[in-house]
mmCIF file with all atom_site columns, C-alpha atoms in Angstrom:
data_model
loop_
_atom_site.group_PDB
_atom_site.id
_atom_site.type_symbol
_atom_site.label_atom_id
_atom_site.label_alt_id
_atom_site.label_comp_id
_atom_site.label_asym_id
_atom_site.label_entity_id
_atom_site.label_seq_id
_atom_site.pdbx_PDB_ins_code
_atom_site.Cartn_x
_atom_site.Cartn_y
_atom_site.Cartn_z
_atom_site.occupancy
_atom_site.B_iso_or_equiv
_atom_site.pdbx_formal_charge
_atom_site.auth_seq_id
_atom_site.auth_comp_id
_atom_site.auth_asym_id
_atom_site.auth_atom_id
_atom_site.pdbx_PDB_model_num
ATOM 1   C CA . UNK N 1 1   ? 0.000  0.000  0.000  1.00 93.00 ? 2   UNK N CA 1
ATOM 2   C CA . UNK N 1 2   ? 1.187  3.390  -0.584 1.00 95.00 ? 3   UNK N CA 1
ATOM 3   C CA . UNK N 1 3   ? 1.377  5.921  1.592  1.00 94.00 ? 4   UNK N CA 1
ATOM 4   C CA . UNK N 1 4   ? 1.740  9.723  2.020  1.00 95.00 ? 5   UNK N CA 1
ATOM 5   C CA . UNK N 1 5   ? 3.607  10.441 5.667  1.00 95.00 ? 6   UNK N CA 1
ATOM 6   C CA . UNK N 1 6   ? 2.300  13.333 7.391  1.00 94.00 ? 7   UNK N CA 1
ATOM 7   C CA . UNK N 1 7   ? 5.134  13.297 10.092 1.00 94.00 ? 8   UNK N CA 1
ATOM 8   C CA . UNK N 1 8   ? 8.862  12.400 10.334 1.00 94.00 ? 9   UNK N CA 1
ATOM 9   C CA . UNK N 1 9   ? 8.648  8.490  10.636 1.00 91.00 ? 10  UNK N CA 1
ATOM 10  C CA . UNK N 1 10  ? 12.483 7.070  11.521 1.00 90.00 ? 11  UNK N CA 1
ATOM 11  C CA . UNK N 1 11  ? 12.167 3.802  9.685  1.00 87.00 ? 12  UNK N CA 1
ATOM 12  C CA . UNK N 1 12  ? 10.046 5.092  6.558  1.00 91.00 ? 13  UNK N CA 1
ATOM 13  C CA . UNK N 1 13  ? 11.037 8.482  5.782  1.00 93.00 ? 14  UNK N CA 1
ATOM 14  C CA . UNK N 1 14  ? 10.468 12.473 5.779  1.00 94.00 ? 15  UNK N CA 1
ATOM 15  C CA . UNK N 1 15  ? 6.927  14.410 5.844  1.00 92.00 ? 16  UNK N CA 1
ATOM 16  C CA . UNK N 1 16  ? 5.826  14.502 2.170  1.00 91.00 ? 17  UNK N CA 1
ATOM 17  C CA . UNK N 1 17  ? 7.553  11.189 1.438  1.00 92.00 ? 18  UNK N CA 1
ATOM 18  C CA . UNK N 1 18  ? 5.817  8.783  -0.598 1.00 93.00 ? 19  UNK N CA 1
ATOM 19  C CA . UNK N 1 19  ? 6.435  5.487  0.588  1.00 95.00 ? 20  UNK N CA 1
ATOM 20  C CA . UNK N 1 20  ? 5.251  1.295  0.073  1.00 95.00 ? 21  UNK N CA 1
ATOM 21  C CA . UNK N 1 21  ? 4.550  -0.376 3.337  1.00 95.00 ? 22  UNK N CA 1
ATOM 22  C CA . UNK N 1 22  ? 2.736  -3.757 3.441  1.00 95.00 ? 23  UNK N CA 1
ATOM 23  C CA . UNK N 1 23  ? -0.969 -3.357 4.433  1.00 95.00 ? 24  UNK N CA 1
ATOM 24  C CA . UNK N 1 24  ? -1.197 -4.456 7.927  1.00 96.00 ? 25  UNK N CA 1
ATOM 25  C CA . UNK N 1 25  ? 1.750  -2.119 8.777  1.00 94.00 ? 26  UNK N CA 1
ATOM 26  C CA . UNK N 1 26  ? -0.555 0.915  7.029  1.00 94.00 ? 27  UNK N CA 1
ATOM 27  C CA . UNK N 1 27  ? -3.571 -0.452 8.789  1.00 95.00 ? 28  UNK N CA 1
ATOM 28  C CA . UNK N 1 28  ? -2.694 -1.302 12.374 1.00 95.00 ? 29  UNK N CA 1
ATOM 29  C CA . UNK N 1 29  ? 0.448  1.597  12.522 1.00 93.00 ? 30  UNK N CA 1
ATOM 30  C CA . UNK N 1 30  ? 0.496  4.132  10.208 1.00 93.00 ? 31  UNK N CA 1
ATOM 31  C CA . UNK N 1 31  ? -3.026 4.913  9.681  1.00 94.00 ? 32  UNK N CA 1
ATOM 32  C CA . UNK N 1 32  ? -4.311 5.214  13.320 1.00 96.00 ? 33  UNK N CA 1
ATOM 33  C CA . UNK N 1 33  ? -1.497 7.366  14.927 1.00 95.00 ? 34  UNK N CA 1
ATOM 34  C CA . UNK N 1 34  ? -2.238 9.601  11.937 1.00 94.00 ? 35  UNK N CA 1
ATOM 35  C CA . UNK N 1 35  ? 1.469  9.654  10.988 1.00 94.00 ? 36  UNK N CA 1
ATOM 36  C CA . UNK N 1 36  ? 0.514  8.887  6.893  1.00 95.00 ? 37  UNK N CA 1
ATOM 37  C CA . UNK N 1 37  ? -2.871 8.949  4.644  1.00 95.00 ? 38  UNK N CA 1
ATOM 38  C CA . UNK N 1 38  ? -3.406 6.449  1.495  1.00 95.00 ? 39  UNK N CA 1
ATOM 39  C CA . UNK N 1 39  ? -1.745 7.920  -1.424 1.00 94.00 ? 40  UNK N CA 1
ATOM 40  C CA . UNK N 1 40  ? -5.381 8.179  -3.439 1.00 94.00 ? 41  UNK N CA 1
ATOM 41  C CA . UNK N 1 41  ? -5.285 10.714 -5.907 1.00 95.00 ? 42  UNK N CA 1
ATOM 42  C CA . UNK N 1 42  ? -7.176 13.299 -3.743 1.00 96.00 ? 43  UNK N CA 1
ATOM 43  C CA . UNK N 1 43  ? -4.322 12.903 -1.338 1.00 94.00 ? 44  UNK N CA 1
ATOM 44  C CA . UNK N 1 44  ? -1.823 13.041 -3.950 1.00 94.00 ? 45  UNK N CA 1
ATOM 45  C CA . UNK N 1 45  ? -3.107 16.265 -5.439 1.00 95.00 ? 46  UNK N CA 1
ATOM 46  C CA . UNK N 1 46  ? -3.112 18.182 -1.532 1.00 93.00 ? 47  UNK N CA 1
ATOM 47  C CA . UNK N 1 47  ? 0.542  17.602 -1.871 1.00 92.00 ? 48  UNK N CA 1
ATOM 48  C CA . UNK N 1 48  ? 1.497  18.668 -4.507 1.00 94.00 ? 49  UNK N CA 1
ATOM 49  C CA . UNK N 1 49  ? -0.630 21.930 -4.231 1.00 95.00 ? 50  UNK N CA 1
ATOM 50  C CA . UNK N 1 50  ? 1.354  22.220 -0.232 1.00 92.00 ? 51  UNK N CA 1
ATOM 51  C CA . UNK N 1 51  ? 4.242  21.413 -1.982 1.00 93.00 ? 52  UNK N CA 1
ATOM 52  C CA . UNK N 1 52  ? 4.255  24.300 -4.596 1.00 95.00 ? 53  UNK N CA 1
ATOM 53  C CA . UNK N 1 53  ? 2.488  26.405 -1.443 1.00 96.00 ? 54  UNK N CA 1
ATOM 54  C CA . UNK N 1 54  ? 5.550  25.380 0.629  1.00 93.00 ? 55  UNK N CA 1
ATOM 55  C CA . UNK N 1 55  ? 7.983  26.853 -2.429 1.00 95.00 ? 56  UNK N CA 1
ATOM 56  C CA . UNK N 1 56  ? 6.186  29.986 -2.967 1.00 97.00 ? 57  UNK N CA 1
ATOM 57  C CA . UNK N 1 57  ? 6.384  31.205 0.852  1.00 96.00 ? 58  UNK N CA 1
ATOM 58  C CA . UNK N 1 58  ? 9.813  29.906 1.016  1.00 95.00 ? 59  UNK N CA 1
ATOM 59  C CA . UNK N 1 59  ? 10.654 32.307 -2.209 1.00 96.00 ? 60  UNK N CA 1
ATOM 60  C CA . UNK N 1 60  ? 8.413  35.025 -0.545 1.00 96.00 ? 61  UNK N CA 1
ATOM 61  C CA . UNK N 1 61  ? 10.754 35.128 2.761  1.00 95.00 ? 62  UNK N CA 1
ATOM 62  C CA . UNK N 1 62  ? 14.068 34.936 0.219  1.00 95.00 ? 63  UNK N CA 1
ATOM 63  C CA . UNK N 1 63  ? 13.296 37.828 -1.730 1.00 95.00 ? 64  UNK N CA 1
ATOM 64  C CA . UNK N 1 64  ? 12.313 40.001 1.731  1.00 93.00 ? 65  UNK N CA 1
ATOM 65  C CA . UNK N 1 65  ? 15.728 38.731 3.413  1.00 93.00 ? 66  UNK N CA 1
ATOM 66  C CA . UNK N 1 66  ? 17.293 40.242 0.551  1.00 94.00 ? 67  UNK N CA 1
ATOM 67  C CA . UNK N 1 67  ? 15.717 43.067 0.607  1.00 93.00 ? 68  UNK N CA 1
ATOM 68  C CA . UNK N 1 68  ? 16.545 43.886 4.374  1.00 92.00 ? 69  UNK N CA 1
ATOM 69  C CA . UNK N 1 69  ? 20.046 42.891 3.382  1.00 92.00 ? 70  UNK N CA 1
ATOM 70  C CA . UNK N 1 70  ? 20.533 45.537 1.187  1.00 92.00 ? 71  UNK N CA 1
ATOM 71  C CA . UNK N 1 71  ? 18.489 47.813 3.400  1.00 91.00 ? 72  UNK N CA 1
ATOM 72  C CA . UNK N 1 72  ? 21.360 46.705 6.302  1.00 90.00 ? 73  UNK N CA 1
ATOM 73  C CA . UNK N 1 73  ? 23.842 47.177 3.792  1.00 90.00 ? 74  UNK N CA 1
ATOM 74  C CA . UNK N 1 74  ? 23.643 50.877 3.830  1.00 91.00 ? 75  UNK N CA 1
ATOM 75  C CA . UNK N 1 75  ? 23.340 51.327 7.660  1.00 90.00 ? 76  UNK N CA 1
ATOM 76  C CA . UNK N 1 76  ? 25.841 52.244 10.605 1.00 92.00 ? 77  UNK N CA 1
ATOM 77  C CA . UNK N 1 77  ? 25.397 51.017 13.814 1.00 93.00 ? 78  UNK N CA 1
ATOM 78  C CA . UNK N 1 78  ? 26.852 53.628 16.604 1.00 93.00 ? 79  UNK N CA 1
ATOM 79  C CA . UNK N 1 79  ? 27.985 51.665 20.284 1.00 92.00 ? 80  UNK N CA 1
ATOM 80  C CA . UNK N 1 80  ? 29.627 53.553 23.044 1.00 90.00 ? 81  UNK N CA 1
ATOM 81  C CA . UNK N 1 81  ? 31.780 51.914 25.367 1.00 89.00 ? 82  UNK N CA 1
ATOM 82  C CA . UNK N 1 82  ? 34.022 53.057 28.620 1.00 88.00 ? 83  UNK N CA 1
ATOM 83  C CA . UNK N 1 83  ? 37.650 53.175 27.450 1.00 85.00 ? 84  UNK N CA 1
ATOM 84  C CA . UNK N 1 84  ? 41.049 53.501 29.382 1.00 82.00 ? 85  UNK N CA 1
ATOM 85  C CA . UNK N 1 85  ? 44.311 54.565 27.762 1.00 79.00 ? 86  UNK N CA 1
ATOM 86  C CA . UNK N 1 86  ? 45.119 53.689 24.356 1.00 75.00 ? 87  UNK N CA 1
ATOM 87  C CA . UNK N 1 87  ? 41.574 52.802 23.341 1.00 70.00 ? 88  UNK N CA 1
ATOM 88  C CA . UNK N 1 88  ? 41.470 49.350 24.858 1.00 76.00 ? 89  UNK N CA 1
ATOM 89  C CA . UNK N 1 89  ? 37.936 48.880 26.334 1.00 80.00 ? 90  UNK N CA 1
ATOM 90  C CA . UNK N 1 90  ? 36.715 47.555 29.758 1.00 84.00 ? 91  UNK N CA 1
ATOM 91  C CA . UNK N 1 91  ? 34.769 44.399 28.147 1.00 86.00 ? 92  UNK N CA 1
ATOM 92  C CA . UNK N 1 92  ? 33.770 43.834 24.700 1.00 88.00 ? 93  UNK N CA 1
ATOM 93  C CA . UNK N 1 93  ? 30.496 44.653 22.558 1.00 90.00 ? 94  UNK N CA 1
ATOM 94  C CA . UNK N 1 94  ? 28.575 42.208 22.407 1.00 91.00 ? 95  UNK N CA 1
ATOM 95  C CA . UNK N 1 95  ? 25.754 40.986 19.549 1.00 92.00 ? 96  UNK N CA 1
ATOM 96  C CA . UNK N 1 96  ? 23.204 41.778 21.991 1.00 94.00 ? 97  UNK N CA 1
ATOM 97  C CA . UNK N 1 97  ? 24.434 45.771 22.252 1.00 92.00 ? 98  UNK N CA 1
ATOM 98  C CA . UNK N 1 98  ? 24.522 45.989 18.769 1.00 93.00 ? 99  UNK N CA 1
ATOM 99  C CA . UNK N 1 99  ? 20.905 44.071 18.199 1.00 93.00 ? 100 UNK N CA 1
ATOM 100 C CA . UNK N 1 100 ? 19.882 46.742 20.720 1.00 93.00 ? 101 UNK N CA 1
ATOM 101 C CA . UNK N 1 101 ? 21.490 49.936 18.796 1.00 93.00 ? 102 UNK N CA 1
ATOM 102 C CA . UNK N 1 102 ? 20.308 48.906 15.465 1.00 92.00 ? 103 UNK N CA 1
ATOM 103 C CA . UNK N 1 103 ? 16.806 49.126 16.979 1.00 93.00 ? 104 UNK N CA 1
ATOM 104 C CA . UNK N 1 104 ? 17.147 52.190 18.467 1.00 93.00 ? 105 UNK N CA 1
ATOM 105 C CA . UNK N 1 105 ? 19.019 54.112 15.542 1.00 91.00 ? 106 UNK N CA 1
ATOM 106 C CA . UNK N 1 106 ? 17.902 52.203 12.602 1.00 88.00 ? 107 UNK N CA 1
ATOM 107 C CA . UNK N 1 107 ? 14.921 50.571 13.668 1.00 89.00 ? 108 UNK N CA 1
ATOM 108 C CA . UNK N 1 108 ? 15.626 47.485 11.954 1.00 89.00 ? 109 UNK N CA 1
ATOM 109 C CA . UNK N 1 109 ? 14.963 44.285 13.903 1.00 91.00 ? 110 UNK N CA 1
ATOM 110 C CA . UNK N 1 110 ? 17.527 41.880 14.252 1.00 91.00 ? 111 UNK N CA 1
ATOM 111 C CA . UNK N 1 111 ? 17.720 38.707 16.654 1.00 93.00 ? 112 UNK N CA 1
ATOM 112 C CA . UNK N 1 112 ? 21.035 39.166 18.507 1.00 93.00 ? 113 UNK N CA 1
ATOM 113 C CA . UNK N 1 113 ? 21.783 35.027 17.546 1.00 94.00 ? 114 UNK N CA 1
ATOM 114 C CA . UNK N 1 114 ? 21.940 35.737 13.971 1.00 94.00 ? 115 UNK N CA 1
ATOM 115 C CA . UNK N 1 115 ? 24.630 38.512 14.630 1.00 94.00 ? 116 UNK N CA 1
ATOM 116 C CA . UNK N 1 116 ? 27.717 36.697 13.976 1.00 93.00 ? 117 UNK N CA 1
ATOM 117 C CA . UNK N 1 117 ? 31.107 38.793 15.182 1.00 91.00 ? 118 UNK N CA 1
ATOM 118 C CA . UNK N 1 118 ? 34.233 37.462 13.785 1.00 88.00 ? 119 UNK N CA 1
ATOM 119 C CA . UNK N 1 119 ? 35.985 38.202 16.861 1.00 90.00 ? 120 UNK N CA 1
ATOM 120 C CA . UNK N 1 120 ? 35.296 39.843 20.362 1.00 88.00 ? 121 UNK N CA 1
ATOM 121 C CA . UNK N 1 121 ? 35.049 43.498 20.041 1.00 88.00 ? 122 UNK N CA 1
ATOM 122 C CA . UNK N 1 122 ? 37.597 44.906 22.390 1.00 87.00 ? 123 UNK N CA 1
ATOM 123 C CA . UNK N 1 123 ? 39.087 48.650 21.054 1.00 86.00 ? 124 UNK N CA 1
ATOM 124 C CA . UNK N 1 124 ? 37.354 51.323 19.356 1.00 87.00 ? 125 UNK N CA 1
ATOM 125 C CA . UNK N 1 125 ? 36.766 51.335 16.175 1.00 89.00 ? 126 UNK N CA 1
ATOM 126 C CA . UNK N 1 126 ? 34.922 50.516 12.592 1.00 92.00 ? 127 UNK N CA 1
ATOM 127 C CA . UNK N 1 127 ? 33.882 46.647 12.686 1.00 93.00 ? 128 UNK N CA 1
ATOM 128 C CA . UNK N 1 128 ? 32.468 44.476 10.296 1.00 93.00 ? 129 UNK N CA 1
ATOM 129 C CA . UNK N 1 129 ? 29.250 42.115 11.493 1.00 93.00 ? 130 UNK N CA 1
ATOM 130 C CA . UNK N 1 130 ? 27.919 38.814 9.441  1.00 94.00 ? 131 UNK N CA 1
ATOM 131 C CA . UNK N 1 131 ? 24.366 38.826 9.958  1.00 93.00 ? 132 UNK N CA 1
ATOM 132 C CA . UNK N 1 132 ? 22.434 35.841 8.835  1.00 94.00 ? 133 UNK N CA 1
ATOM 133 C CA . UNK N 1 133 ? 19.287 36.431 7.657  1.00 91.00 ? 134 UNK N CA 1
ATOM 134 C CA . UNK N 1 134 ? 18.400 33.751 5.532  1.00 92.00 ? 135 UNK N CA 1
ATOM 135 C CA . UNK N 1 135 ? 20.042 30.581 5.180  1.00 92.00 ? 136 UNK N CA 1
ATOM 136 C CA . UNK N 1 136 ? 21.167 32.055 1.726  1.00 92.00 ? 137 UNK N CA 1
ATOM 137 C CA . UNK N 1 137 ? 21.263 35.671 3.026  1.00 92.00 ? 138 UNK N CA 1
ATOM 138 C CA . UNK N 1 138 ? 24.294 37.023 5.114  1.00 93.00 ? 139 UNK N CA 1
ATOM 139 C CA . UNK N 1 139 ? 24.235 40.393 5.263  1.00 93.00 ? 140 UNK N CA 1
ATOM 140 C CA . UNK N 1 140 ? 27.195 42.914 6.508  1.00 93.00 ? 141 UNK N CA 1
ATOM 141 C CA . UNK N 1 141 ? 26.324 45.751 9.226  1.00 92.00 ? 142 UNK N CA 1
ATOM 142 C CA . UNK N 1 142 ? 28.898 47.859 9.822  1.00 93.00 ? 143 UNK N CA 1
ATOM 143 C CA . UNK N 1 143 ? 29.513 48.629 13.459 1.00 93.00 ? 144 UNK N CA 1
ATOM 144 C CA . UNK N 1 144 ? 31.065 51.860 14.564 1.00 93.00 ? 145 UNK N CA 1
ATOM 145 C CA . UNK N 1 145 ? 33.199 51.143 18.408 1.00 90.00 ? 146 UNK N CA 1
ATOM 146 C CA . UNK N 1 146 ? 33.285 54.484 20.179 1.00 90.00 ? 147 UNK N CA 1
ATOM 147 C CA . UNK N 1 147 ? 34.418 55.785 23.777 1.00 87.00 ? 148 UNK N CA 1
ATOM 148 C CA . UNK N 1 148 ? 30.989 56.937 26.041 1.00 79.00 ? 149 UNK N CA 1
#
């Protein structure tokens, strides 16, 4: 019998999967804990109209990551820090700060886990942050260290 799994099933296979299991495995497993539906063609043609549902929002939230990339592109992010002599810092920036100074300048929102720093911040300065918008999209904010 053919199936359609509606859940991640370890010994069958991925959601969407179409896979052949013997009957009584469909009937007596599959079937009533709802992890699969007979692949009829009303069942077949759901799919494939999720599917190509699926790809079009998935396109939809790649063409708006790149948009706020190029958006970020053009922005400067401003952090004050206490410095001693010779422009060494007490501490480092952190992605957090500089989440919280790109709302507050920019206004752009940006989780603080997709701000990836190449290395701590510790002296003042212009600094380059990866932020990873997209699993396609990493965009560069540029991040401007200076004494409070």
């Amino acid at each position: 019998m053919k199936i359609i799994l509606l859940e991640d099933v370890k010994s069958l296979g991925k959601k969407g999967d179409i896979v052949d299991v013997s009957d009584g495995y469909a009937r007596n497993f599959v079937l009533p804990r709802k992890l699969g539906v007979e692949a009829n063609n009303k069942n077949m043609n759901d799919l494939k109209l999720q599917k190509a549902n699926e790809e079009k929002i998935a396109r939809e939230q790649l063409e708006a990551a790149k948009a706020f990339a190029a958006e970020m592109e053009t922005k400067e992010v401003v952090v004050s820090i206490k410095a001693g002599e010779g422009g060494r810092t007490f501490g480092s920036v952190s992605s957090k700060e500089i989440a919280a100074a790109a709302k507050e300048q920019c206004g752009m929102e940006i989780d603080k886990k997709k701000i990836q720093l190449p290395e701590a911040i510790k002296s003042l300065g212009v600094y380059e942050a990866a932020v990873k918008l997209h699993p396609k999209v990493t965009a560069r904010l540029k991040v401007k260290v200076k004494e409070a």
